[in-house]
PDB file of C-alpha atoms in Angstrom:
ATOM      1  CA  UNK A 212       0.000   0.000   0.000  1.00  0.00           C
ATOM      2  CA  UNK A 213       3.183   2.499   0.856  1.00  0.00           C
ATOM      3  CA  UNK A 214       4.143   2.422  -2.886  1.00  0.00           C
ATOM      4  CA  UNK A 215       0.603   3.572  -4.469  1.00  0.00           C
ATOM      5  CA  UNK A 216       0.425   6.437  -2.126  1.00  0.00           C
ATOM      6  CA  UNK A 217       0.977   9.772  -4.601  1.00  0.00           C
ATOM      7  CA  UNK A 218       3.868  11.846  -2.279  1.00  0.00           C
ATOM      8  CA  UNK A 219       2.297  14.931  -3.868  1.00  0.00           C
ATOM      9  CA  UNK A 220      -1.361  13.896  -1.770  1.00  0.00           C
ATOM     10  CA  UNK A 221       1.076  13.866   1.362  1.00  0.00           C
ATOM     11  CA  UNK A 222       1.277  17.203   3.933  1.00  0.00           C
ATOM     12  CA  UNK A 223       4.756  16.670   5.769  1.00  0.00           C
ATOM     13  CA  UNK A 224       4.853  17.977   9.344  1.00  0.00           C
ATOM     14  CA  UNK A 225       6.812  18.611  12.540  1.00  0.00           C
ATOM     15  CA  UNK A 226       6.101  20.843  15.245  1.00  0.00           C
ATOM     16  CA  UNK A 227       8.126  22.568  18.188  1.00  0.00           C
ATOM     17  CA  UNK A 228       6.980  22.712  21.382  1.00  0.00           C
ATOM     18  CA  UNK A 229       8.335  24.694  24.583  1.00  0.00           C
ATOM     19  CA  UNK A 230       7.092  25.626  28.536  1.00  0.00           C
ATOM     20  CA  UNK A 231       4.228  27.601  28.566  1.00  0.00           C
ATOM     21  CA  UNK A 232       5.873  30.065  31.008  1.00  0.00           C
ATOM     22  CA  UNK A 233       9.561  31.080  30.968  1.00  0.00           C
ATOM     23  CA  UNK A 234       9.856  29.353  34.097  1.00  0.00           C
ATOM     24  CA  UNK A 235       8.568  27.188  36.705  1.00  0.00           C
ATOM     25  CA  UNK A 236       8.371  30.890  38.939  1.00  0.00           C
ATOM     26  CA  UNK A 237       6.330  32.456  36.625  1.00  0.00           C
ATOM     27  CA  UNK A 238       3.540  30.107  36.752  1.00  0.00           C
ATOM     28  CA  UNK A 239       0.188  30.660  38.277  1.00  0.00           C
ATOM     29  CA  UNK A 240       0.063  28.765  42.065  1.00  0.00           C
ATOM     30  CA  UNK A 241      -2.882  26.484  40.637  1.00  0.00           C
ATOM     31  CA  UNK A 242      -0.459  25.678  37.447  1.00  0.00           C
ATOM     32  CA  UNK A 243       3.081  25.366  40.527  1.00  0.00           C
ATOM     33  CA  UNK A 244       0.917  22.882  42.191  1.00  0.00           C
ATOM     34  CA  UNK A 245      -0.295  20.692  39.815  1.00  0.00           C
ATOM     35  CA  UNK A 246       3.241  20.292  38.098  1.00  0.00           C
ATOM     36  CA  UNK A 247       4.014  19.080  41.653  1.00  0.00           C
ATOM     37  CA  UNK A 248       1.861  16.308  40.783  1.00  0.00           C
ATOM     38  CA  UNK A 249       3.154  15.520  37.537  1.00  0.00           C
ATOM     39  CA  UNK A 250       7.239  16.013  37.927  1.00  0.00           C
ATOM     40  CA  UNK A 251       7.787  12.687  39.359  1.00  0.00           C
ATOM     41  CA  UNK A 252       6.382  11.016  36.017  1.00  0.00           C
ATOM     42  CA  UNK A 253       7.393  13.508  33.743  1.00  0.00           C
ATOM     43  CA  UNK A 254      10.859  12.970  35.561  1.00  0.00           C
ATOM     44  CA  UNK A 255      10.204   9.104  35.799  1.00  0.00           C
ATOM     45  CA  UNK A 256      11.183   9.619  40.039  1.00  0.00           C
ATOM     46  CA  UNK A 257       7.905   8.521  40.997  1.00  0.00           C
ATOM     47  CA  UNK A 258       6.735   8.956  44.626  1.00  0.00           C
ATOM     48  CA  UNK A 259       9.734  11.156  45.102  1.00  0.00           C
ATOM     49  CA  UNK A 260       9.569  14.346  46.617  1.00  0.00           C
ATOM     50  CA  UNK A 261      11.042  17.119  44.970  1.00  0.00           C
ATOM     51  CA  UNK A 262      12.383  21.037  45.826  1.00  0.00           C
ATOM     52  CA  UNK A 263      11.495  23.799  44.374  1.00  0.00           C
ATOM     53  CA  UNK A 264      14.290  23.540  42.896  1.00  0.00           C
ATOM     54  CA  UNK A 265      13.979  20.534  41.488  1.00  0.00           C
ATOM     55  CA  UNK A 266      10.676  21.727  40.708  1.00  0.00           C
ATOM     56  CA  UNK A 267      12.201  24.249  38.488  1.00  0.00           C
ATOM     57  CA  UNK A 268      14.574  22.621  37.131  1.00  0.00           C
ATOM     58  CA  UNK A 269      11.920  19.590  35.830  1.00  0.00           C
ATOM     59  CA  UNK A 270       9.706  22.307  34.512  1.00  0.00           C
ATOM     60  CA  UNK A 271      12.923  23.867  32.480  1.00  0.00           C
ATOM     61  CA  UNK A 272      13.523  20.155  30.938  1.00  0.00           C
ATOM     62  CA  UNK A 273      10.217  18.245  30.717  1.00  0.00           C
ATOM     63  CA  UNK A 274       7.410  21.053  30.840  1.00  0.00           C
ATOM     64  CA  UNK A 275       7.182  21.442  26.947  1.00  0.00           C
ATOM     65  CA  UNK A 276       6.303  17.861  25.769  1.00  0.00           C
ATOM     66  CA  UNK A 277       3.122  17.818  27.882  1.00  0.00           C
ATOM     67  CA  UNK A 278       0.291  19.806  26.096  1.00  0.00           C
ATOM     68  CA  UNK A 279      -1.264  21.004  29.334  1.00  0.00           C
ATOM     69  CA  UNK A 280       1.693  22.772  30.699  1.00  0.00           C
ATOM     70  CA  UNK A 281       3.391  23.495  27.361  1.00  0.00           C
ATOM     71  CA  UNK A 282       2.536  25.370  24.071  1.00  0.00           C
ATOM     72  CA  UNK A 283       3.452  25.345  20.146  1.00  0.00           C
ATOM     73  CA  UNK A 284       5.847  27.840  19.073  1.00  0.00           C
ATOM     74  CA  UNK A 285       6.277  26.547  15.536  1.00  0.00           C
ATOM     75  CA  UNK A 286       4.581  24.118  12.982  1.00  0.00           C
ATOM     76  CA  UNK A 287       6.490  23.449   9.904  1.00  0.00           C
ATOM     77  CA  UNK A 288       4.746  21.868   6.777  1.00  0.00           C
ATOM     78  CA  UNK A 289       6.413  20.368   3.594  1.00  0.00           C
ATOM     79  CA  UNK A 290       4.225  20.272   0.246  1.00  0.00           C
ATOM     80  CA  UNK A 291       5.339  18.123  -2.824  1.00  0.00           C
ATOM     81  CA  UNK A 292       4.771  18.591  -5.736  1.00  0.00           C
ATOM     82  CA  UNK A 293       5.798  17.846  -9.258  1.00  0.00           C
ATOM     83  CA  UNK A 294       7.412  20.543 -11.692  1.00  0.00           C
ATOM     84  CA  UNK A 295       5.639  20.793 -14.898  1.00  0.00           C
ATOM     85  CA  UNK A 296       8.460  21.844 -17.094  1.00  0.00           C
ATOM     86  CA  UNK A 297      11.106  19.214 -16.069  1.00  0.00           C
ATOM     87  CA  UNK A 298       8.595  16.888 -14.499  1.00  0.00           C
ATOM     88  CA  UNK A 299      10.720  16.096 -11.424  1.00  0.00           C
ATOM     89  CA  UNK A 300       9.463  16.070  -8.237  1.00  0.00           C
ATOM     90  CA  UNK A 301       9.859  19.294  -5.580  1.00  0.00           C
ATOM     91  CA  UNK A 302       9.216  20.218  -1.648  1.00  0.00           C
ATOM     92  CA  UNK A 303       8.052  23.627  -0.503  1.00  0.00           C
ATOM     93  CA  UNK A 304       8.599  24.456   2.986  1.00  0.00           C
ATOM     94  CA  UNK A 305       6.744  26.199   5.144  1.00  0.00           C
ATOM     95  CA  UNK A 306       6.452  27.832   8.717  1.00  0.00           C
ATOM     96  CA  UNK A 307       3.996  28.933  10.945  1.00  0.00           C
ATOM     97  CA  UNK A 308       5.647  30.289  13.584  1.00  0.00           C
ATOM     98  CA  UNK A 309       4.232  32.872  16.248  1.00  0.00           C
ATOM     99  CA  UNK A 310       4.506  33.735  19.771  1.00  0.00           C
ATOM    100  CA  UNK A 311       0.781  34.107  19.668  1.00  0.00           C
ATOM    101  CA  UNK A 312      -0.105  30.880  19.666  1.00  0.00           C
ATOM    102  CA  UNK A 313      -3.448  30.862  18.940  1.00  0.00           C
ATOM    103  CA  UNK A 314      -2.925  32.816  15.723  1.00  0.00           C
ATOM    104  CA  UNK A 315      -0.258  30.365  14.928  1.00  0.00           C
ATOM    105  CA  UNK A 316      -3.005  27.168  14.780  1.00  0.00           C
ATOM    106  CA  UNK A 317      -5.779  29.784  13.363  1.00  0.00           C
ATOM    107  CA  UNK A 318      -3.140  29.815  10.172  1.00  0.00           C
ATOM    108  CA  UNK A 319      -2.627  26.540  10.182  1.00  0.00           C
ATOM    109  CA  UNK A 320      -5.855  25.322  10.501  1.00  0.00           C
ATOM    110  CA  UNK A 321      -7.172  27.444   7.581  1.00  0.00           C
ATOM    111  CA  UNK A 322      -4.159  26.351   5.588  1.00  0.00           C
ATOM    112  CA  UNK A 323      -5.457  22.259   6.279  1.00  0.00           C
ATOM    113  CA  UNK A 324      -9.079  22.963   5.624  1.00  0.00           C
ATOM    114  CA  UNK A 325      -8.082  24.828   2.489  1.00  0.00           C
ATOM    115  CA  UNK A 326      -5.890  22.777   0.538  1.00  0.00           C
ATOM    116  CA  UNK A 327      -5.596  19.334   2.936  1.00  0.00           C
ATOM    117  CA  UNK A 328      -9.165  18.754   3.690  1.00  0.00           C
ATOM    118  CA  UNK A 329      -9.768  15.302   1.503  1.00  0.00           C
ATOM    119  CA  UNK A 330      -9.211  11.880   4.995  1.00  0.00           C
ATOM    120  CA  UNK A 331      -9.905   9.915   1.681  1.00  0.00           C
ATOM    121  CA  UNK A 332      -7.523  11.087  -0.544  1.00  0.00           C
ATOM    122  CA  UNK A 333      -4.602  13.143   1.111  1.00  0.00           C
ATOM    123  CA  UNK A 334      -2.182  11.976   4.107  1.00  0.00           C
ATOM    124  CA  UNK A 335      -0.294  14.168   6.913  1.00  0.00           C
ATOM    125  CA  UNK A 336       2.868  12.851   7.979  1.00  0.00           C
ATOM    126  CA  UNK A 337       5.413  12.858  10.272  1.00  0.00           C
ATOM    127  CA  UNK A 338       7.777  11.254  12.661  1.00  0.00           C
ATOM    128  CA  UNK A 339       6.340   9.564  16.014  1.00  0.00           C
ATOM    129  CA  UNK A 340       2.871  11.902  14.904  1.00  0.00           C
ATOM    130  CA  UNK A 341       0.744  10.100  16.269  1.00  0.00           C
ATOM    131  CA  UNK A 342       2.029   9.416  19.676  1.00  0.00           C
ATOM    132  CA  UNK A 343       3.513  13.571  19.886  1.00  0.00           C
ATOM    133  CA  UNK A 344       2.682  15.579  16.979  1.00  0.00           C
ATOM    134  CA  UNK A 345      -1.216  14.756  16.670  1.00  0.00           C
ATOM    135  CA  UNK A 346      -2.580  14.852  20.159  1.00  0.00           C
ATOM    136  CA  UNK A 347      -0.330  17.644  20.949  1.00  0.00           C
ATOM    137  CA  UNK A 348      -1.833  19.999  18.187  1.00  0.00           C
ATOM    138  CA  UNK A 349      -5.281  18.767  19.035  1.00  0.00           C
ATOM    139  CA  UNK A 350      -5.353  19.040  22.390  1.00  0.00           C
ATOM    140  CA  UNK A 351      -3.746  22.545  22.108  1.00  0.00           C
ATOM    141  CA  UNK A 352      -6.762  23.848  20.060  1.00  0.00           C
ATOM    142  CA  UNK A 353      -9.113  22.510  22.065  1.00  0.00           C
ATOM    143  CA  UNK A 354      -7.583  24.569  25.134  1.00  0.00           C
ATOM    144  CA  UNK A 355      -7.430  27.467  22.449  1.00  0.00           C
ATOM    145  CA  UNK A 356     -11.249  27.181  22.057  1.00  0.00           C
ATOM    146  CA  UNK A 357     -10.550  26.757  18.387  1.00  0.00           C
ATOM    147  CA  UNK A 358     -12.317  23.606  16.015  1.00  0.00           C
ATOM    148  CA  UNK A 359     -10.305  20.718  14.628  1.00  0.00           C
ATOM    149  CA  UNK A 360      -9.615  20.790  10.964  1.00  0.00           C
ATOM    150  CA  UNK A 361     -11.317  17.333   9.131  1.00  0.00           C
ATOM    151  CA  UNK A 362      -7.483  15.929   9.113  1.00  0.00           C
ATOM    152  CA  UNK A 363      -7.629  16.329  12.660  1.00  0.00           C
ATOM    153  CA  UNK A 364     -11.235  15.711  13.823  1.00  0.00           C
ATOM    154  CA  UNK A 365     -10.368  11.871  15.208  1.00  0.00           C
ATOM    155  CA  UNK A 366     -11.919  11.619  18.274  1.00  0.00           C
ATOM    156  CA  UNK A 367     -13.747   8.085  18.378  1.00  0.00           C
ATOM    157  CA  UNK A 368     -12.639   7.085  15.150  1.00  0.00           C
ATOM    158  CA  UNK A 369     -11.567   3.905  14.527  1.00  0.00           C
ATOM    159  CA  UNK A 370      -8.520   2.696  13.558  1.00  0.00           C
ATOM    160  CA  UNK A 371      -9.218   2.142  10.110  1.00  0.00           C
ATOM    161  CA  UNK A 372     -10.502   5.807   9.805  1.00  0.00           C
ATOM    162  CA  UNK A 373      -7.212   6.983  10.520  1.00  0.00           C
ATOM    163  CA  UNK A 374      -4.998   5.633   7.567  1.00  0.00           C
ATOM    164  CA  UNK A 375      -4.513   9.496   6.586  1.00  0.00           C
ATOM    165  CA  UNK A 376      -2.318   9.732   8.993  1.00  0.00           C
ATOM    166  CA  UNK A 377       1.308   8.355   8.338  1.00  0.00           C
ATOM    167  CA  UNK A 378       3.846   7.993  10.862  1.00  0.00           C
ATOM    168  CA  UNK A 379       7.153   6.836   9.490  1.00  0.00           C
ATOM    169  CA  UNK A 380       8.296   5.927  13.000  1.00  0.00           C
ATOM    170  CA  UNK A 381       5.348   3.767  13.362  1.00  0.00           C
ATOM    171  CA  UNK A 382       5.983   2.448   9.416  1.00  0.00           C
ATOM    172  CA  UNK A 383       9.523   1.409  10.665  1.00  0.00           C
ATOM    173  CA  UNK A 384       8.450  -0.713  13.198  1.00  0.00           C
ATOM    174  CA  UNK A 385       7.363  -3.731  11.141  1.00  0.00           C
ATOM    175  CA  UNK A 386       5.725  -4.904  14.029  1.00  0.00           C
ATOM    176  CA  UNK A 387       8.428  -4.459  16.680  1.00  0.00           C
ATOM    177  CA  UNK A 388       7.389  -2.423  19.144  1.00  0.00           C
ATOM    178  CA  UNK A 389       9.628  -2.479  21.786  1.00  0.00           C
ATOM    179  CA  UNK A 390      11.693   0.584  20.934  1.00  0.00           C
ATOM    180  CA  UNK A 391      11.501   4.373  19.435  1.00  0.00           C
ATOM    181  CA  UNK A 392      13.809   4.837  16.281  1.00  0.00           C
ATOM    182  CA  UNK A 393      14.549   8.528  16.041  1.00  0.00           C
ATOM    183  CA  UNK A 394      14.423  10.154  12.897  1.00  0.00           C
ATOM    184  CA  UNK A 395      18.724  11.018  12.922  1.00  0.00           C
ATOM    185  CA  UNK A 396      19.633   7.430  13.029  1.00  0.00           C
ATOM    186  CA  UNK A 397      17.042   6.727  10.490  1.00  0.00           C
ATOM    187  CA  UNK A 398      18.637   9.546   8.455  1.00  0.00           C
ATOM    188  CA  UNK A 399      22.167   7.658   9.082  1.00  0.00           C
ATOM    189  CA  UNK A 400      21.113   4.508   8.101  1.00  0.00           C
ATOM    190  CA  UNK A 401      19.167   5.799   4.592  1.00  0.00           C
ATOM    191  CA  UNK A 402      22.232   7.940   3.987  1.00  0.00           C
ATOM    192  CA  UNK A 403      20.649  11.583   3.772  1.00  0.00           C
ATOM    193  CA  UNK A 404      21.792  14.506   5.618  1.00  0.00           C
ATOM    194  CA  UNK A 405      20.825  14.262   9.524  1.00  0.00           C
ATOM    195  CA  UNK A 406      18.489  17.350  10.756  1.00  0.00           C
ATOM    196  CA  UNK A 407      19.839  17.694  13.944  1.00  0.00           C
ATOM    197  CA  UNK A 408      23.435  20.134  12.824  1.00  0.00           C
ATOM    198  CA  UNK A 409      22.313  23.060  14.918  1.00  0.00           C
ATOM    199  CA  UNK A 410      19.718  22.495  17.886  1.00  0.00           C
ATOM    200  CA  UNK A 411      18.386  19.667  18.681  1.00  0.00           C
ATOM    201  CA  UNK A 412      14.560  19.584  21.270  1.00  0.00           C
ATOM    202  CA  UNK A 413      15.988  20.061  24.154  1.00  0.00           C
ATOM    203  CA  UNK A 414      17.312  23.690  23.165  1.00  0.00           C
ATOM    204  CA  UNK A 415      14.457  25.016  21.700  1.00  0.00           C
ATOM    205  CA  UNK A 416      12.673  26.424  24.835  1.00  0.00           C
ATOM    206  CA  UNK A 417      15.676  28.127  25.662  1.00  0.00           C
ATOM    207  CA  UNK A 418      15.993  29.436  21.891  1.00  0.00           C
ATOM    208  CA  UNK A 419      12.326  30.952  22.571  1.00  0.00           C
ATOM    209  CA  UNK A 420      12.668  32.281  25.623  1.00  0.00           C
ATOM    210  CA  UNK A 421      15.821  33.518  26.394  1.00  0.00           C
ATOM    211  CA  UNK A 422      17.142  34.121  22.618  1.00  0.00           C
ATOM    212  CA  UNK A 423      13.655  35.360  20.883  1.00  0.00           C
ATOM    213  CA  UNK A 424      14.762  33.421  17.898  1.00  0.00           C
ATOM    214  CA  UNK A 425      12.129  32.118  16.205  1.00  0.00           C
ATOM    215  CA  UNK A 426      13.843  32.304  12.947  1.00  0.00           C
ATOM    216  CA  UNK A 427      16.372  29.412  13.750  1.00  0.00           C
ATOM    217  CA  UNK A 428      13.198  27.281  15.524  1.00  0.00           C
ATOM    218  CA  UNK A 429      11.363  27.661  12.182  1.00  0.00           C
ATOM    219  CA  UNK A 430      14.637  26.460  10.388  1.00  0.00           C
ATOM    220  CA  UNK A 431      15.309  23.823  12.227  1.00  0.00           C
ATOM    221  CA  UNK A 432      12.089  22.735  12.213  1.00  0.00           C
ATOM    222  CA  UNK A 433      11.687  22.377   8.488  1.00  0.00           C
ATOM    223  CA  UNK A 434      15.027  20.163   8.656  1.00  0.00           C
ATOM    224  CA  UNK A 435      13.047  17.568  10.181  1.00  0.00           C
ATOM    225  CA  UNK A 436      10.279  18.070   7.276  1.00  0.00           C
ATOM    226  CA  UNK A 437      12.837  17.543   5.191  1.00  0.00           C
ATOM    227  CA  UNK A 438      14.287  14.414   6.908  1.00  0.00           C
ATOM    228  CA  UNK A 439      10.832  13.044   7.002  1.00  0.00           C
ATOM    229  CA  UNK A 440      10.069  13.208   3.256  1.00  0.00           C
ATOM    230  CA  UNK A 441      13.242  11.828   2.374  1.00  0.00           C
ATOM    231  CA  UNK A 442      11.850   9.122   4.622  1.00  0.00           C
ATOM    232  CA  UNK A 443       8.822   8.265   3.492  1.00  0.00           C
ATOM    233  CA  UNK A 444      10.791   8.406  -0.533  1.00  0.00           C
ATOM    234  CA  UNK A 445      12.819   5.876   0.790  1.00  0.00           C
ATOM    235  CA  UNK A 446      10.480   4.092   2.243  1.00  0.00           C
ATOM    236  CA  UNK A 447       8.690   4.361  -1.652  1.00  0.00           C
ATOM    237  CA  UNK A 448      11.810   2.733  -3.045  1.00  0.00           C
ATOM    238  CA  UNK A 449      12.539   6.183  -4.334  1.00  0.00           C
ATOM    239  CA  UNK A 450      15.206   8.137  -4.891  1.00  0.00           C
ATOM    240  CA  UNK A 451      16.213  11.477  -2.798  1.00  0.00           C
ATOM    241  CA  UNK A 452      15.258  14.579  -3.415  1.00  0.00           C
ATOM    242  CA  UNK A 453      18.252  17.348  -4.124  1.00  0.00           C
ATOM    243  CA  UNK A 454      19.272  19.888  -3.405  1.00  0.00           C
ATOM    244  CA  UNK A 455      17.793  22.086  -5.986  1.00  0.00           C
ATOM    245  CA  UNK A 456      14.839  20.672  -5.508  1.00  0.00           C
ATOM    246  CA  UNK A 457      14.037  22.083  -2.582  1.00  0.00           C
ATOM    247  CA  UNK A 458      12.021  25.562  -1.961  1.00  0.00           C
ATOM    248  CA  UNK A 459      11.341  27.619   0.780  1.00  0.00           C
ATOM    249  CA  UNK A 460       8.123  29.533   1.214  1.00  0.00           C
ATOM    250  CA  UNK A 461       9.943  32.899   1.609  1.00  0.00           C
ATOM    251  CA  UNK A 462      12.111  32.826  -1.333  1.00  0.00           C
TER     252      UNK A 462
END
């Protein structure tokens, strides 16, 4: 079934994700005391207790891969498509990147229910997406008040309603589901360029907050859309794309 998909009917995605606050201090008490409750698991010390400062310190490390106490800062997108003068195939890239947040998954949203609005005909995909990418974005717009998009509207469905969704994590797994294969060592082992050569997750909340620089979020963000459809190509059987094949939505 991988090989009849159409790549251009695909939507490649990644998102990037940091604290909600600067820091654990700048919380709201209510929001202090419940990540009291959910350091120890986030932090895998269960029934330990923890200091403020450890408090902090958890929040700092852990605090943006949980939706509820975290926020999306950037969602990159990758569209292929085939050139009609040379007939090879191309990737655009594109950002949505905002400190507002809500505008951020307004954008996006309109941009899904514009041009990726088909469950029956067009795919998203991305890397571990349905155990990060997905729920994260959903539950974020449901705590922004704002409606799902149809390629995200998957509450109750069943698991045969969500085939739209490709996760080439979950596509490497052949069954094995004992461990996570991250997307650089799947990079190595296809032998295309690794996305990880400037920051990597774990610097990205401290990018945001204490650089500003959403720019270099944004670009490394659209690495890993990159990484992910040359992926899913080789997972096709098909060849990489290069260099000059490669656009950028703001050039």
């Amino acid at each position: 079934m991988l090989e009849q998909i159409d790549v251009t009917k695909v939507l490649f995605l990644d998102i990037e994700t940091v604290s909600g606050s600067p820091s654990y201090a700048e919380m709201d008490e209510t929001m202090q005391g419940l990540w009291g409750y959910k350091a120890p698991s986030a932090t895998r010390r269960y029934g330990e207790e923890f200091t403020e400062e450890e408090l902090a310190d958890a929040y700092t490390e852990k605090a943006g891969i949980f939706a509820e106490f975290g926020k999306i800062v950037c969602i990159s997108v990758g569209f292929v498509f085939r050139d009609k003068s040379d007939k090879r195939l191309r990737i655009r890239l594109k950002s949505f990147a905002d400190r507002d947040e809500k505008k951020l998954l307004q954008d996006f949203n309109t941009m899904l229910d514009q041009y990726y609005g088909d469950v029956q005909r067009q795919f998203i995909c991305g890397h571990n997406i349905k155990e990060f990418d997905v729920p994260y974005m959903c539950r974020r717009m449901v705590i922004n008040q704002l409606k799902l998009p149809r390629m995200l509207s998957i509450v109750g469905k069943k698991p045969w309603e969500l085939q739209h969704l490709l996760d080439t994590m979950t596509l490497w797994k052949f069954g094995d589901f004992k461990n996570y294969t991250s997307l650089k060592l799947l990079a190595g082992v296809f032998g295309f360029p690794t996305p990880k050569d400037d920051i990597d997750g774990s610097d990205v909340g401290r990018v945001f907050w204490e650089e500003d620089d959403l720019e270099r979020i944004a670009t490394y963000c659209e690495k890993d859309v990159l990484a992910t459809a040359q992926l899913f190509l080789r997972y096709q059987l098909k060849p990489l794309l290069e260099t000059d094949q490669v656009q950028y939505a703001d050039s």
